[in-house]
Short mmCIF file of C-alpha atoms and ligand atoms in Angstrom, two decimals:
data_model
loop_
_atom_site.label_atom_id
_atom_site.label_comp_id
_atom_site.label_asym_id
_atom_site.label_seq_id
_atom_site.Cartn_x
_atom_site.Cartn_y
_atom_site.Cartn_z
CA MET A 1 25.01 -9.22 3.30
CA LYS A 2 22.76 -10.35 6.14
CA LYS A 3 24.49 -10.90 9.46
CA THR A 4 23.40 -13.80 11.65
CA PRO A 5 22.67 -12.68 15.20
CA SER A 6 25.19 -13.66 17.86
CA ALA A 7 24.37 -16.38 20.38
CA SER A 8 24.02 -13.79 23.13
CA VAL A 9 21.51 -11.76 21.11
CA VAL A 10 19.50 -14.92 20.42
CA ARG A 11 19.52 -15.81 24.12
CA ARG A 12 18.39 -12.34 25.14
CA VAL A 13 15.59 -12.17 22.57
CA GLU A 14 14.37 -15.60 23.63
CA ALA A 15 14.49 -14.80 27.35
CA GLU A 16 12.62 -11.53 26.83
CA TYR A 17 10.07 -13.32 24.70
CA GLU A 18 9.39 -15.90 27.40
CA ALA A 19 8.75 -13.17 29.95
CA ALA A 20 6.49 -11.35 27.47
CA ARG A 21 4.60 -14.56 26.66
CA ASP A 22 3.84 -14.97 30.39
CA ALA A 23 2.82 -11.33 30.77
CA TYR A 24 0.38 -11.63 27.88
CA ALA A 25 -0.87 -15.01 29.12
CA SER A 26 -1.85 -13.37 32.39
CA HIS A 27 -4.23 -11.22 30.31
CA GLY A 28 -5.55 -14.27 28.51
CA VAL A 29 -3.57 -13.57 25.31
CA ASP A 30 -1.74 -16.37 23.45
CA THR A 31 1.37 -14.88 21.82
CA GLU A 32 2.09 -17.99 19.75
CA ALA A 33 -1.37 -17.82 18.21
CA ALA A 34 -0.82 -14.13 17.46
CA LEU A 35 2.47 -14.84 15.66
CA ARG A 36 0.86 -17.61 13.60
CA ARG A 37 -1.82 -15.16 12.56
CA LEU A 38 0.66 -12.44 11.73
CA GLU A 39 2.78 -14.57 9.41
CA ALA A 40 -0.28 -15.29 7.26
CA VAL A 41 -0.79 -11.62 6.34
CA PRO A 42 1.05 -10.34 3.25
CA LEU A 43 1.66 -6.65 2.68
CA SER A 44 1.70 -5.28 -0.85
CA LEU A 45 4.87 -3.18 -1.06
CA HIS A 46 4.58 -0.30 -3.51
CA CYS A 47 7.53 0.06 -5.87
CA TRP A 48 7.17 3.84 -6.18
CA GLN A 49 8.78 4.66 -2.83
CA GLY A 50 12.04 3.51 -4.45
CA ASP A 51 12.18 6.14 -7.21
CA ASP A 52 9.93 9.02 -6.08
CA VAL A 53 7.07 7.97 -8.42
CA ALA A 54 9.20 8.78 -11.47
CA GLY A 55 8.68 5.64 -13.57
CA PHE A 56 10.83 4.50 -16.47
CA GLU A 57 9.41 6.59 -19.32
CA GLN A 58 12.40 8.95 -19.24
CA ASP A 59 10.53 12.21 -19.65
CA GLY A 60 8.11 11.49 -16.82
CA ASP A 61 7.34 14.02 -14.14
CA LEU A 62 4.27 14.09 -11.92
CA GLY A 63 2.40 16.44 -14.27
CA GLY A 64 -1.36 16.28 -14.03
CA SER A 65 -1.29 14.14 -10.89
CA GLY A 66 -1.70 16.46 -7.94
CA LEU A 67 1.08 14.43 -6.33
CA GLN A 68 4.31 15.94 -5.11
CA VAL A 69 7.45 14.26 -3.85
CA THR A 70 9.78 16.41 -1.77
CA GLY A 71 13.36 15.79 -0.66
CA GLY A 72 16.72 15.35 -2.31
CA TYR A 73 18.14 12.25 -0.64
CA PRO A 74 20.73 10.68 -2.97
CA GLY A 75 20.45 7.22 -4.47
CA ARG A 76 17.07 7.15 -6.21
CA ALA A 77 16.62 3.97 -8.28
CA ARG A 78 16.76 4.90 -11.97
CA ASN A 79 15.88 1.63 -13.72
CA GLY A 80 14.41 -1.80 -13.13
CA ASP A 81 17.64 -3.41 -11.98
CA GLU A 82 18.26 -0.73 -9.37
CA LEU A 83 14.68 -0.76 -8.19
CA ARG A 84 14.67 -4.55 -7.86
CA ALA A 85 17.97 -4.47 -5.96
CA ASP A 86 16.50 -1.90 -3.56
CA TYR A 87 13.33 -3.96 -3.20
CA GLU A 88 15.43 -6.97 -2.25
CA ALA A 89 17.33 -4.93 0.31
CA ALA A 90 14.03 -3.85 1.88
CA LEU A 91 12.42 -7.30 1.73
CA ARG A 92 15.35 -8.78 3.66
CA LEU A 93 14.47 -6.47 6.54
CA ILE A 94 10.70 -7.00 6.62
CA PRO A 95 9.68 -10.21 8.41
CA GLY A 96 7.20 -12.50 6.66
CA ARG A 97 6.23 -13.18 3.05
CA HIS A 98 5.01 -10.20 1.06
CA ARG A 99 3.97 -8.96 -2.38
CA ILE A 100 5.22 -6.31 -4.78
CA ASN A 101 3.05 -3.62 -6.30
CA LEU A 102 3.90 -1.98 -9.63
CA HIS A 103 2.57 0.93 -11.65
CA ALA A 104 2.19 0.71 -15.42
CA PHE A 105 4.93 3.26 -16.06
CA TYR A 106 7.50 0.83 -14.65
CA ALA A 107 7.27 -1.14 -17.90
CA GLU A 108 10.60 -2.27 -19.36
CA THR A 109 10.35 -1.83 -23.10
CA GLY A 110 13.99 -2.23 -24.07
CA GLY A 111 14.37 1.45 -24.95
CA ARG A 112 11.37 1.45 -27.31
CA ARG A 113 8.58 3.92 -26.68
CA VAL A 114 5.36 2.02 -26.08
CA ALA A 115 2.17 4.02 -25.69
CA ARG A 116 0.35 3.35 -22.45
CA ASN A 117 -2.69 2.02 -24.23
CA GLU A 118 -0.47 -0.53 -25.96
CA LEU A 119 1.30 -1.89 -22.91
CA ALA A 120 1.25 -5.67 -22.73
CA PRO A 121 2.40 -8.44 -20.37
CA GLU A 122 5.69 -8.80 -22.28
CA HIS A 123 6.72 -5.35 -21.06
CA PHE A 124 6.68 -6.68 -17.52
CA ALA A 125 8.44 -9.97 -18.27
CA ARG A 126 11.52 -9.04 -16.27
CA TRP A 127 9.42 -8.07 -13.26
CA MET A 128 7.40 -11.27 -13.53
CA ASP A 129 10.48 -13.50 -13.84
CA TRP A 130 12.10 -11.81 -10.88
CA ALA A 131 8.97 -12.08 -8.72
CA ALA A 132 8.43 -15.72 -9.69
CA ASP A 133 12.02 -16.61 -8.77
CA ARG A 134 11.48 -15.13 -5.32
CA GLY A 135 7.95 -16.41 -4.75
CA LEU A 136 6.53 -12.88 -4.56
CA GLY A 137 2.89 -12.15 -5.38
CA MET A 138 2.28 -9.20 -7.70
CA ASP A 139 -0.20 -6.32 -7.71
CA PHE A 140 -0.61 -3.65 -10.36
CA ASN A 141 -1.89 -0.12 -11.08
CA GLY A 142 -2.82 1.84 -14.16
CA THR A 143 -0.78 5.05 -14.40
CA PHE A 144 -3.28 7.79 -15.19
CA PHE A 145 -0.86 10.68 -14.57
CA SER A 146 2.62 11.95 -15.58
CA HIS A 147 1.56 11.98 -19.22
CA PRO A 148 0.73 14.65 -21.84
CA LEU A 149 -2.84 13.35 -22.12
CA ALA A 150 -3.24 13.82 -18.35
CA ALA A 151 -1.79 17.34 -18.35
CA SER A 152 -5.24 18.97 -18.34
CA GLY A 153 -5.97 17.22 -15.05
CA PHE A 154 -8.61 14.97 -16.60
CA THR A 155 -8.29 11.38 -17.88
CA LEU A 156 -11.18 8.92 -17.70
CA SER A 157 -13.66 11.77 -17.19
CA HIS A 158 -12.18 14.04 -19.86
CA ARG A 159 -14.82 15.73 -21.99
CA ASP A 160 -12.90 14.78 -25.17
CA SER A 161 -13.93 11.26 -26.13
CA ASP A 162 -10.61 10.50 -27.87
CA ILE A 163 -8.67 11.23 -24.69
CA ARG A 164 -11.14 9.19 -22.68
CA LYS A 165 -10.73 6.35 -25.13
CA PHE A 166 -6.94 6.41 -24.72
CA TRP A 167 -7.24 6.07 -20.95
CA ILE A 168 -9.96 3.43 -21.18
CA GLU A 169 -7.65 1.39 -23.39
CA HIS A 170 -4.87 1.92 -20.85
CA GLY A 171 -7.12 0.57 -18.09
CA GLN A 172 -8.02 -2.43 -20.21
CA ALA A 173 -4.36 -3.10 -21.04
CA CYS A 174 -3.50 -3.00 -17.34
CA ARG A 175 -6.10 -5.63 -16.51
CA ARG A 176 -4.63 -7.96 -19.14
CA ILE A 177 -1.20 -7.41 -17.61
CA GLY A 178 -2.68 -8.14 -14.18
CA ARG A 179 -4.18 -11.38 -15.47
CA GLN A 180 -0.74 -12.50 -16.60
CA MET A 181 0.85 -11.45 -13.31
CA ALA A 182 -1.74 -13.48 -11.41
CA ALA A 183 -1.10 -16.51 -13.60
CA ARG A 184 2.67 -16.25 -13.21
CA ALA A 185 2.61 -15.63 -9.47
CA GLY A 186 -0.14 -18.18 -8.81
CA SER A 187 -2.05 -15.66 -6.74
CA PRO A 188 -4.70 -13.03 -7.58
CA CYS A 189 -3.40 -9.66 -8.75
CA VAL A 190 -5.08 -6.54 -7.38
CA VAL A 191 -5.31 -4.00 -10.21
CA ASN A 192 -6.09 -0.58 -8.78
CA VAL A 193 -7.47 2.45 -10.61
CA TRP A 194 -6.75 5.90 -9.29
CA VAL A 195 -7.33 8.92 -11.51
CA PRO A 196 -6.47 12.49 -10.53
CA ASP A 197 -9.47 14.04 -12.32
CA GLY A 198 -10.81 17.20 -10.74
CA PHE A 199 -11.00 20.99 -10.61
CA LYS A 200 -8.88 23.53 -8.79
CA ASP A 201 -11.84 25.84 -8.35
CA THR A 202 -15.58 25.60 -8.02
CA PRO A 203 -17.02 23.70 -10.99
CA ALA A 204 -20.18 24.63 -12.79
CA ASP A 205 -20.84 20.99 -13.57
CA ARG A 206 -20.13 18.38 -10.92
CA LYS A 207 -22.31 15.75 -12.53
CA GLY A 208 -20.81 15.48 -16.01
CA PRO A 209 -17.32 14.28 -15.04
CA ARG A 210 -18.79 11.72 -12.65
CA GLU A 211 -21.12 10.34 -15.29
CA ARG A 212 -18.24 10.07 -17.73
CA LEU A 213 -16.03 8.45 -15.10
CA ARG A 214 -18.70 5.89 -14.27
CA ASP A 215 -19.18 4.99 -17.93
CA ALA A 216 -15.44 4.83 -18.63
CA LEU A 217 -14.90 2.50 -15.67
CA ASP A 218 -17.74 0.31 -16.89
CA GLU A 219 -15.94 -0.03 -20.21
CA ILE A 220 -12.64 -0.86 -18.52
CA PHE A 221 -14.24 -3.58 -16.41
CA SER A 222 -16.51 -4.98 -19.11
CA GLU A 223 -14.29 -7.93 -19.98
CA ARG A 224 -13.99 -10.75 -17.48
CA MET A 225 -10.37 -11.12 -16.36
CA ASP A 226 -9.42 -14.24 -14.44
CA GLY A 227 -7.15 -13.72 -11.47
CA VAL A 228 -7.66 -9.95 -11.37
CA VAL A 229 -9.14 -8.22 -8.33
CA ASP A 230 -10.27 -4.82 -9.63
CA ALA A 231 -10.11 -1.93 -7.18
CA VAL A 232 -11.06 1.77 -7.35
CA GLU A 233 -9.52 4.50 -5.19
CA SER A 234 -11.16 7.69 -3.97
CA LYS A 235 -9.66 10.98 -2.85
CA LEU A 236 -11.08 14.04 -1.14
CA PHE A 237 -8.77 16.53 -2.86
CA GLY A 238 -5.29 16.86 -4.32
CA ILE A 239 -2.90 19.65 -5.23
CA GLY A 240 -4.71 21.46 -8.04
CA THR A 241 -7.99 19.65 -7.36
CA GLU A 242 -8.90 21.42 -4.16
CA ALA A 243 -12.48 22.23 -5.15
CA TYR A 244 -13.66 19.00 -6.72
CA VAL A 245 -12.44 15.46 -7.34
CA ALA A 246 -14.63 13.39 -9.64
CA GLY A 247 -13.67 10.13 -7.93
CA SER A 248 -14.82 11.03 -4.43
CA HIS A 249 -15.50 8.54 -1.65
CA GLU A 250 -19.26 8.52 -2.22
CA PHE A 251 -18.72 8.03 -5.94
CA TYR A 252 -16.49 5.01 -5.52
CA LEU A 253 -18.41 3.52 -2.62
CA GLY A 254 -21.47 3.46 -4.83
CA TYR A 255 -19.47 2.21 -7.76
CA ALA A 256 -17.78 -0.61 -5.85
CA ALA A 257 -21.00 -1.74 -4.21
CA THR A 258 -22.98 -1.87 -7.45
CA ARG A 259 -20.22 -3.19 -9.75
CA ARG A 260 -18.84 -5.63 -7.20
CA VAL A 261 -15.26 -4.42 -7.41
CA ALA A 262 -12.95 -3.79 -4.46
CA LEU A 263 -12.89 -0.40 -2.75
CA CYS A 264 -9.48 1.14 -2.11
CA LEU A 265 -9.27 3.27 1.04
CA ASP A 266 -6.14 5.41 1.23
CA MET A 267 -5.44 6.68 4.74
CA GLY A 268 -4.30 10.03 3.33
CA HIS A 269 -7.43 10.67 1.25
CA PHE A 270 -9.96 11.79 3.82
CA HIS A 271 -10.62 14.73 6.02
CA PRO A 272 -8.05 14.72 8.86
CA THR A 273 -10.66 13.95 11.52
CA GLU A 274 -12.12 11.01 9.58
CA THR A 275 -10.47 7.65 10.10
CA VAL A 276 -10.32 4.74 7.69
CA ALA A 277 -10.50 2.47 10.75
CA ASP A 278 -14.08 3.53 11.36
CA LYS A 279 -15.03 3.03 7.71
CA LEU A 280 -14.08 -0.64 7.44
CA SER A 281 -16.99 -2.14 9.34
CA ALA A 282 -19.36 0.10 7.37
CA VAL A 283 -18.13 -0.48 3.83
CA LEU A 284 -17.42 -4.19 4.27
CA LEU A 285 -21.14 -4.74 4.81
CA PHE A 286 -21.68 -3.64 1.21
CA VAL A 287 -18.49 -4.34 -0.77
CA ASP A 288 -16.75 -7.69 -0.93
CA ARG A 289 -13.13 -6.60 -0.76
CA VAL A 290 -11.17 -3.62 0.47
CA LEU A 291 -7.72 -2.54 -0.68
CA LEU A 292 -5.88 -0.37 1.82
CA HIS A 293 -3.32 2.24 0.91
CA ILE A 294 -1.55 2.71 4.19
CA SER A 295 -0.06 6.15 4.38
CA ARG A 296 0.23 9.02 6.84
CA GLY A 297 -1.46 12.27 6.03
CA LEU A 298 0.37 15.28 7.41
CA ARG A 299 -1.23 18.69 6.85
CA TRP A 300 -1.50 19.07 3.07
CA ASP A 301 0.46 15.93 2.25
CA SER A 302 -1.26 12.58 2.04
CA ASP A 303 1.86 10.48 1.53
CA HIS A 304 4.23 10.54 4.52
CA VAL A 305 5.81 7.29 5.72
CA PRO A 306 3.38 5.49 8.06
CA VAL A 307 4.57 4.96 11.61
CA PHE A 308 3.30 2.91 14.57
CA SER A 309 0.62 5.50 15.23
CA ASP A 310 -2.82 5.53 16.82
CA GLU A 311 -4.29 5.49 13.29
CA VAL A 312 -2.33 2.45 12.17
CA ARG A 313 -3.13 0.58 15.38
CA ALA A 314 -6.83 1.45 15.18
CA LEU A 315 -6.98 0.29 11.58
CA ALA A 316 -5.26 -2.99 12.44
CA GLU A 317 -7.58 -3.51 15.40
CA GLU A 318 -10.58 -3.18 13.11
CA MET A 319 -9.21 -5.67 10.58
CA VAL A 320 -8.41 -8.18 13.29
CA ARG A 321 -11.45 -7.72 15.54
CA GLY A 322 -13.85 -7.69 12.65
CA ASP A 323 -12.21 -10.83 11.26
CA TRP A 324 -11.94 -9.02 7.93
CA LEU A 325 -8.37 -9.98 7.00
CA HIS A 326 -9.41 -12.52 4.38
CA ARG A 327 -11.31 -9.75 2.57
CA MET A 328 -8.52 -7.19 2.75
CA HIS A 329 -5.53 -6.39 0.58
CA ILE A 330 -3.07 -4.38 2.60
CA GLY A 331 -1.07 -2.06 0.36
CA LEU A 332 1.35 0.69 1.29
CA ASP A 333 1.29 4.03 -0.52
CA TYR A 334 3.70 6.82 0.30
CA PHE A 335 6.80 8.48 -1.07
CA ASP A 336 9.43 10.32 0.87
CA ALA A 337 12.55 11.50 -0.94
CA SER A 338 14.06 13.19 2.11
CA ILE A 339 15.26 9.99 3.82
CA ASN A 340 16.92 6.80 2.70
CA ARG A 341 14.31 5.22 0.42
CA VAL A 342 14.98 1.62 1.39
CA ALA A 343 14.65 2.63 5.04
CA ALA A 344 11.36 4.35 4.20
CA TRP A 345 9.97 1.06 2.87
CA VAL A 346 11.25 -0.83 5.88
CA ILE A 347 9.97 1.66 8.46
CA GLY A 348 6.52 1.81 6.89
CA ALA A 349 6.17 -1.94 6.42
CA ARG A 350 7.48 -2.82 9.86
CA SER A 351 5.15 -0.25 11.45
CA VAL A 352 2.15 -1.79 9.75
CA LEU A 353 3.20 -5.30 10.77
CA LYS A 354 3.65 -4.06 14.32
CA GLY A 355 0.18 -2.56 14.17
CA LEU A 356 -1.19 -5.96 13.16
CA LEU A 357 0.75 -7.71 15.91
CA TRP A 358 -0.50 -5.12 18.39
CA ALA A 359 -4.07 -5.87 17.33
CA MET A 360 -3.49 -9.63 17.51
CA LEU A 361 -2.16 -9.27 21.07
CA GLN A 362 -5.25 -7.49 22.39
CA PRO A 363 -7.45 -9.26 24.96
CA VAL A 364 -10.41 -9.00 22.59
CA GLU A 365 -12.60 -11.50 24.42
CA THR A 366 -12.23 -9.62 27.68
CA LEU A 367 -12.93 -6.27 26.02
CA ARG A 368 -16.04 -7.63 24.32
CA ARG A 369 -17.31 -9.16 27.54
CA LEU A 370 -16.84 -5.93 29.45
CA GLU A 371 -18.63 -4.00 26.74
CA ALA A 372 -21.52 -6.48 26.64
CA GLU A 373 -21.86 -6.18 30.40
CA GLY A 374 -22.03 -2.41 30.09
CA ASP A 375 -18.81 -2.09 32.10
CA TYR A 376 -17.32 0.77 30.13
CA THR A 377 -15.05 1.66 33.03
CA GLY A 378 -13.53 -1.81 32.89
CA ARG A 379 -13.28 -1.63 29.08
CA LEU A 380 -11.33 1.63 29.17
CA ALA A 381 -9.14 0.44 32.04
CA CYS A 382 -8.33 -2.81 30.25
CA MET A 383 -7.48 -0.98 27.00
CA GLU A 384 -5.10 1.26 28.92
CA ASN A 385 -3.55 -1.49 31.02
CA VAL A 386 -2.49 -3.61 28.06
CA LYS A 387 -0.85 -0.69 26.25
CA THR A 388 2.39 -1.11 28.17
CA LEU A 389 2.69 -4.90 27.90
CA PRO A 390 6.04 -5.90 26.34
CA MET A 391 4.99 -6.17 22.71
CA GLY A 392 8.49 -5.26 21.57
CA ALA A 393 9.81 -8.54 22.96
CA VAL A 394 7.21 -10.51 20.97
CA TRP A 395 8.05 -8.52 17.84
CA ASN A 396 11.78 -9.11 18.18
CA ALA A 397 11.17 -12.84 18.67
CA TYR A 398 9.08 -12.81 15.48
CA CYS A 399 11.89 -11.10 13.57
CA LEU A 400 14.39 -13.65 14.87
CA ARG A 401 12.18 -16.56 13.84
CA LYS A 402 11.77 -15.01 10.40
CA ASN A 403 15.51 -14.58 10.09
CA THR A 404 15.09 -10.80 9.93
CA PRO A 405 17.00 -8.26 12.03
CA GLY A 406 15.33 -6.93 15.16
CA ASP A 407 14.57 -3.26 15.73
CA MET A 408 18.03 -2.41 16.99
CA ASP A 409 19.81 -4.03 14.04
CA TRP A 410 18.04 -3.47 10.72
CA LEU A 411 19.18 0.10 10.15
CA GLU A 412 22.83 -0.91 10.13
CA GLU A 413 22.05 -3.21 7.20
CA VAL A 414 20.43 -0.37 5.28
CA ARG A 415 23.50 1.75 5.91
CA ALA A 416 25.79 -1.04 4.69
CA TYR A 417 23.67 -1.39 1.53
CA GLU A 418 23.74 2.37 1.02
CA ARG A 419 27.53 2.39 1.25
CA ALA A 420 27.75 -0.51 -1.21
CA ILE A 421 25.56 1.08 -3.88
CA GLY A 422 26.47 4.69 -3.15
CA SER A 423 29.30 5.11 -5.56
CA ARG A 424 27.28 3.58 -8.41
CA ARG A 425 24.31 5.91 -7.90
CA LEU A 426 26.14 9.23 -8.06
CA GLY A 427 24.97 11.90 -10.39
CA PRO A 428 21.61 13.58 -10.74
CA SER A 429 18.78 11.59 -9.21
C1 LIG B 1 -2.77 9.28 -5.21
C2 LIG B 1 -3.13 7.88 -4.86
C3 LIG B 1 -2.44 6.81 -5.65
C4 LIG B 1 -0.98 7.10 -5.86
C5 LIG B 1 -0.21 5.94 -6.43
C6 LIG B 1 1.08 6.38 -7.02
O1 LIG B 1 -3.30 10.20 -4.37
O2 LIG B 1 -2.92 7.67 -3.50
O3 LIG B 1 -2.66 5.59 -5.05
O4 LIG B 1 -0.36 7.48 -4.67
O5 LIG B 1 -0.99 5.22 -7.28
ZN1 LIG B 2 -3.22 5.68 -2.75
#
């Protein structure tokens, strides 16, 4: 379905790139070096934007999760084939080589009901074959929500040991699946744990759930699992857990630092005036790896589509300036059902890649020198001056080189795809 750009478009993109390359060079920035750096960074594209976090268990809703998806845009993917087709449509429009990120409730069990604590690699065989054929790395998540045993709002920290045991076994099963995904894809699989556990109103006991959560996680991680990068994700509050979340930032920072697992920082999971950008250089002194969930918090919602915002740029600047990229896993995490879902993937992913390119095109040496000299006037002036350099021309050249439509062209391809699948996706979504 992909159109090749016309000769005149190619000429224009190349001419604009050459002018941009010279403009950046005058600030001491090498655009070719920036593009080489950018192409080495994979994003982990979350599958759940494609189906509003519904999963394939038929009766699933977001019960017990504190998550809410709003919007009634038609065309939600309803099964693995549709979700993979949508993924492919999005991947064609995102320059570079990326990874896919699944949740456990996207298992394909051939119509049989398989309990979550009995999930096994075979239930992801179709996903693994598909990813292997396309050279896509794979990441994975336990699904500790949308389930009767999560309906109370507690899972790994539940006071009932049988319920805890069920979720511990689920976590263990997910790590075995992750091991197989890593082996198939030939690249480590990040297996993330996020649990919704918490209270709507002021608890009498804040300690108990955290002790149980710590011990349950220790059981999940007790077996060595080659190829798996374990990660744990904190949250300040969710819908229905306004007063207390067992897995808070302090809890997981301590856990990740002492257990040597990766720390997942979701951009929507902190107080609005806190930034994940500022946390990176602090936590990476004490934990080996960080998983990002790039999202955009908006008032009560933590899961809007990320855009090319100050927050995204600041986060990318930290990753690049701190030289942390080799210790980062950059995942996306949001769900918007009010706009075309393929476009939501593409907009979010392209915004993050633009943020990285932005950071890679900064005159970092100059900024550092000015700062070291105490010339804060010069530092601020330089930061402002480079903001209006023609980054868009460098980005469009990158898209062209990666055989991906530029900013003015990708949406038309989403619309063409939408028209092509539209008639087959009618009916309740
Ligand atoms: C929820 C967490 C979690 C989920 C996904 C579906 O607040 O951000 O990462 O969004 O796992
Ligand atoms: Zn998240």
